[in-house]
PDB file of C-alpha atoms in Angstrom:
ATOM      1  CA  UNK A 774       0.000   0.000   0.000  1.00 72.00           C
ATOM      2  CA  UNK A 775       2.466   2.599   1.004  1.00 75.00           C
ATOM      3  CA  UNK A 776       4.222   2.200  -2.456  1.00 76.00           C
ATOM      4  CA  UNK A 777       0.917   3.162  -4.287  1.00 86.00           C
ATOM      5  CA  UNK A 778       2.121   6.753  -2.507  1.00 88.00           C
ATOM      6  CA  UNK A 779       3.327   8.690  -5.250  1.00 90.00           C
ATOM      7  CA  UNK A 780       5.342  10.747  -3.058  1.00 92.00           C
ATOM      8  CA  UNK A 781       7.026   7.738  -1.933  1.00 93.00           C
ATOM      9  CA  UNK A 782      10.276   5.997  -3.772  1.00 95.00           C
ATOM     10  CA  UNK A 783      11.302   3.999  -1.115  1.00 94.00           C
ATOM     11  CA  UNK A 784      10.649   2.053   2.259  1.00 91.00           C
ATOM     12  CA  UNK A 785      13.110   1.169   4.344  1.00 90.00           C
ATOM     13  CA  UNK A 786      14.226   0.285   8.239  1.00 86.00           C
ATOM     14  CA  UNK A 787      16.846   1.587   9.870  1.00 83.00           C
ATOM     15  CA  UNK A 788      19.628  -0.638  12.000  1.00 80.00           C
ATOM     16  CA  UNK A 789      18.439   1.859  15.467  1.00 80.00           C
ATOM     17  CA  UNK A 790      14.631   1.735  14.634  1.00 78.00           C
ATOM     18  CA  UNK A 791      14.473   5.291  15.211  1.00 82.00           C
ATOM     19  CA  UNK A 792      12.570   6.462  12.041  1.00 84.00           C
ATOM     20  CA  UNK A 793       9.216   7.389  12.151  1.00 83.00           C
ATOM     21  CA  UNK A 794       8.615  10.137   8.856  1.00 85.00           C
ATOM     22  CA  UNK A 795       9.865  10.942   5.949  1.00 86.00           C
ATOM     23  CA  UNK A 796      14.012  13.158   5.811  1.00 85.00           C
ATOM     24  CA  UNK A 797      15.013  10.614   7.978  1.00 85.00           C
ATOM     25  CA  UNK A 798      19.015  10.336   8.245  1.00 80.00           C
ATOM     26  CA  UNK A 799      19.884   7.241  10.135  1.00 76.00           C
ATOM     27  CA  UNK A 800      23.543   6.067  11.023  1.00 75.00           C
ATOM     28  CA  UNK A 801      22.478   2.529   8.640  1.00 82.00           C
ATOM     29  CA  UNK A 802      19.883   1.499   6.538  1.00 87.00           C
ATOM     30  CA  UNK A 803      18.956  -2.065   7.094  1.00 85.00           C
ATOM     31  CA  UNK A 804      19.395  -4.656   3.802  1.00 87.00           C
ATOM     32  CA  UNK A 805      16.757  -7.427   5.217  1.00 81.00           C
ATOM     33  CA  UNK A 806      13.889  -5.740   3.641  1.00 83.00           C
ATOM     34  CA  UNK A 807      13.977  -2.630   1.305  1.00 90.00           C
ATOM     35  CA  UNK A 808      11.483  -1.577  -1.856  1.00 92.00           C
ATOM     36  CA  UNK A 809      12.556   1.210  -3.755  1.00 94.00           C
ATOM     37  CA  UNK A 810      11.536   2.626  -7.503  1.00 95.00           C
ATOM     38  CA  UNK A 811      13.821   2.021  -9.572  1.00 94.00           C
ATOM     39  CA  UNK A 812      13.745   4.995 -11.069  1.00 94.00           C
ATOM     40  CA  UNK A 813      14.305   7.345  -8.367  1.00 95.00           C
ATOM     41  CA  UNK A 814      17.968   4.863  -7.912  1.00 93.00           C
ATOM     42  CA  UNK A 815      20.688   6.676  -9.435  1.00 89.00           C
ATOM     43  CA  UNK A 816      22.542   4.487 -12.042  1.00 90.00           C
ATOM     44  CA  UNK A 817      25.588   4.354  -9.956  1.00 89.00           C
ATOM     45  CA  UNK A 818      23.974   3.997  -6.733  1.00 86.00           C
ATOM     46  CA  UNK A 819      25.207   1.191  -5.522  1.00 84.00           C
ATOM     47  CA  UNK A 820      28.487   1.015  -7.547  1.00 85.00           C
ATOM     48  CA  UNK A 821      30.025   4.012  -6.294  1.00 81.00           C
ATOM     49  CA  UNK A 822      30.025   2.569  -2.157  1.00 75.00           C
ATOM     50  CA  UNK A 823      31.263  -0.592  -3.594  1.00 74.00           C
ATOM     51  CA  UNK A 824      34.203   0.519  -1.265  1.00 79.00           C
ATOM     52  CA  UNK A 825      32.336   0.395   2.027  1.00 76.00           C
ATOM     53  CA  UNK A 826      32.395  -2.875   3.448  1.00 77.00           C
ATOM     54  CA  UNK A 827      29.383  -3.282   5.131  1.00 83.00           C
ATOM     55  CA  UNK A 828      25.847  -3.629   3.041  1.00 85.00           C
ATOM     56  CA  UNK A 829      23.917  -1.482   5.364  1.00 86.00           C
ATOM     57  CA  UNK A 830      26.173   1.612   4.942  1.00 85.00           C
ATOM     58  CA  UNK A 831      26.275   1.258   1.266  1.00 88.00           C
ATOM     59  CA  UNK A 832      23.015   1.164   1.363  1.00 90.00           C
ATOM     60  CA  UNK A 833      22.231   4.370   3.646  1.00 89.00           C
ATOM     61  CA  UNK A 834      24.514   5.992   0.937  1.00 88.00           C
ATOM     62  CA  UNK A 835      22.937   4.438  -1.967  1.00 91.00           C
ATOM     63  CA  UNK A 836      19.173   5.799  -0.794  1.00 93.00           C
ATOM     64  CA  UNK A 837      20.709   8.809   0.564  1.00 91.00           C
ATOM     65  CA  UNK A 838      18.688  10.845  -2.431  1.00 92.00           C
ATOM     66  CA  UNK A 839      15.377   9.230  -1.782  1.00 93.00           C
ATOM     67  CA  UNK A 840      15.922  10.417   1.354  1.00 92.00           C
ATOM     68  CA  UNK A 841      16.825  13.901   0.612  1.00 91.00           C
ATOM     69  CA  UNK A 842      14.256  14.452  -1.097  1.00 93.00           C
ATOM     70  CA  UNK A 843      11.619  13.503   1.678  1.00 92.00           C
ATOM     71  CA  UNK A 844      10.744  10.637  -0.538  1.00 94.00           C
ATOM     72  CA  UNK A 845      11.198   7.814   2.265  1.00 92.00           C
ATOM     73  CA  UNK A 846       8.687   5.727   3.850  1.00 91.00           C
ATOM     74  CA  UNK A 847       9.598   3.683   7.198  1.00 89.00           C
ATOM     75  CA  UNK A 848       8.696   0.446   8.821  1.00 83.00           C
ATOM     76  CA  UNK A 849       8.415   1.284  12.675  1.00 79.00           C
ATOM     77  CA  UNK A 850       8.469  -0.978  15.637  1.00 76.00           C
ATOM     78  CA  UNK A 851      11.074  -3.513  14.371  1.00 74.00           C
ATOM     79  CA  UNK A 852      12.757  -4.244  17.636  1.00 71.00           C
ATOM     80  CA  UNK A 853      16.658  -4.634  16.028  1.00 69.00           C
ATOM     81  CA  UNK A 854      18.182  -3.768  19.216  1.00 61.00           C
ATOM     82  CA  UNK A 855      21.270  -6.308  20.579  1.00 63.00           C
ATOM     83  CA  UNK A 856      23.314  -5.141  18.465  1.00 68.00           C
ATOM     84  CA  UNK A 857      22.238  -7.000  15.328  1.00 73.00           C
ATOM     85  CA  UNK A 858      20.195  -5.011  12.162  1.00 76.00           C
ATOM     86  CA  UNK A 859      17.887  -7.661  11.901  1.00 75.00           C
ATOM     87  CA  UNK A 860      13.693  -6.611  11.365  1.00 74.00           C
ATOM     88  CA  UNK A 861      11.778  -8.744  14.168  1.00 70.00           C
ATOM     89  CA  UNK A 862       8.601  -7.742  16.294  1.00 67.00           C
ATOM     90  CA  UNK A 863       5.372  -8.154  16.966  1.00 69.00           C
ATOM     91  CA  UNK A 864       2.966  -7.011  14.183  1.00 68.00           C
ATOM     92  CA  UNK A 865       6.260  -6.176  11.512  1.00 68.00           C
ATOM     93  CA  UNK A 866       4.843  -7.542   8.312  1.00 64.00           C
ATOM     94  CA  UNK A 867       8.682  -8.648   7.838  1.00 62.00           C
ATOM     95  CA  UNK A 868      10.664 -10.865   9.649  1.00 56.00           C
ATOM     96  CA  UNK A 869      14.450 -11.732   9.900  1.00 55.00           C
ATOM     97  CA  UNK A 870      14.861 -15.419  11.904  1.00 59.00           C
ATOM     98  CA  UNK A 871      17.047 -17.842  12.213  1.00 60.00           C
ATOM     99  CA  UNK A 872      16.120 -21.298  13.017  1.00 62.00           C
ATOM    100  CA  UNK A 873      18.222 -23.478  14.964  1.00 55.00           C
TER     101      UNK A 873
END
């Protein structure tokens, strides 16, 4: 639903589950779950952090328009906390588990 926004191009979480509106700049966007328009991705998005070793910062950097532009939707209530940018939590319509 929230992509049939036309003022949205993407919806994300972020790694600190801190982000509630759109303009939001968080310290790492998390990689378990994105959807973004593909238009609104700059060619080189993603191969210009190809330097930054860690997905979730490339990523905050490869959005970093979408989100500059107010153009950012956000999952709340995803619960990463412990240290580990994974979405879990009670009524998040995505889930990162592992089974054991």
């Amino acid at each position: 639903q929230t992509m049939l926004d036309t003022n949205a191009d993407g919806i994300f979480a972020d790694c600190d589950d801190e982000c509630r509106k759109p303009n939001c700049n968080v310290r790492q966007t998390n990689t378990d779950f994105f959807a973004v328009r593909p238009s609104a991705l700059r060619a080189d998005a993603f191969t210009k952090v190809d330097w930054l070793a860690q997905a979730e910062v490339q990523a905050t950097f490869a959005f970093g328009d979408i989100v500059a532009n107010g153009r950012d939707r956000w999952i709340v209530g995803t619960k990463m906390g412990g240290g580990e940018c994974r979405i879990r939590g009670d009524g998040v319509p995505v889930q990162h588990l592992h089974q054991q």
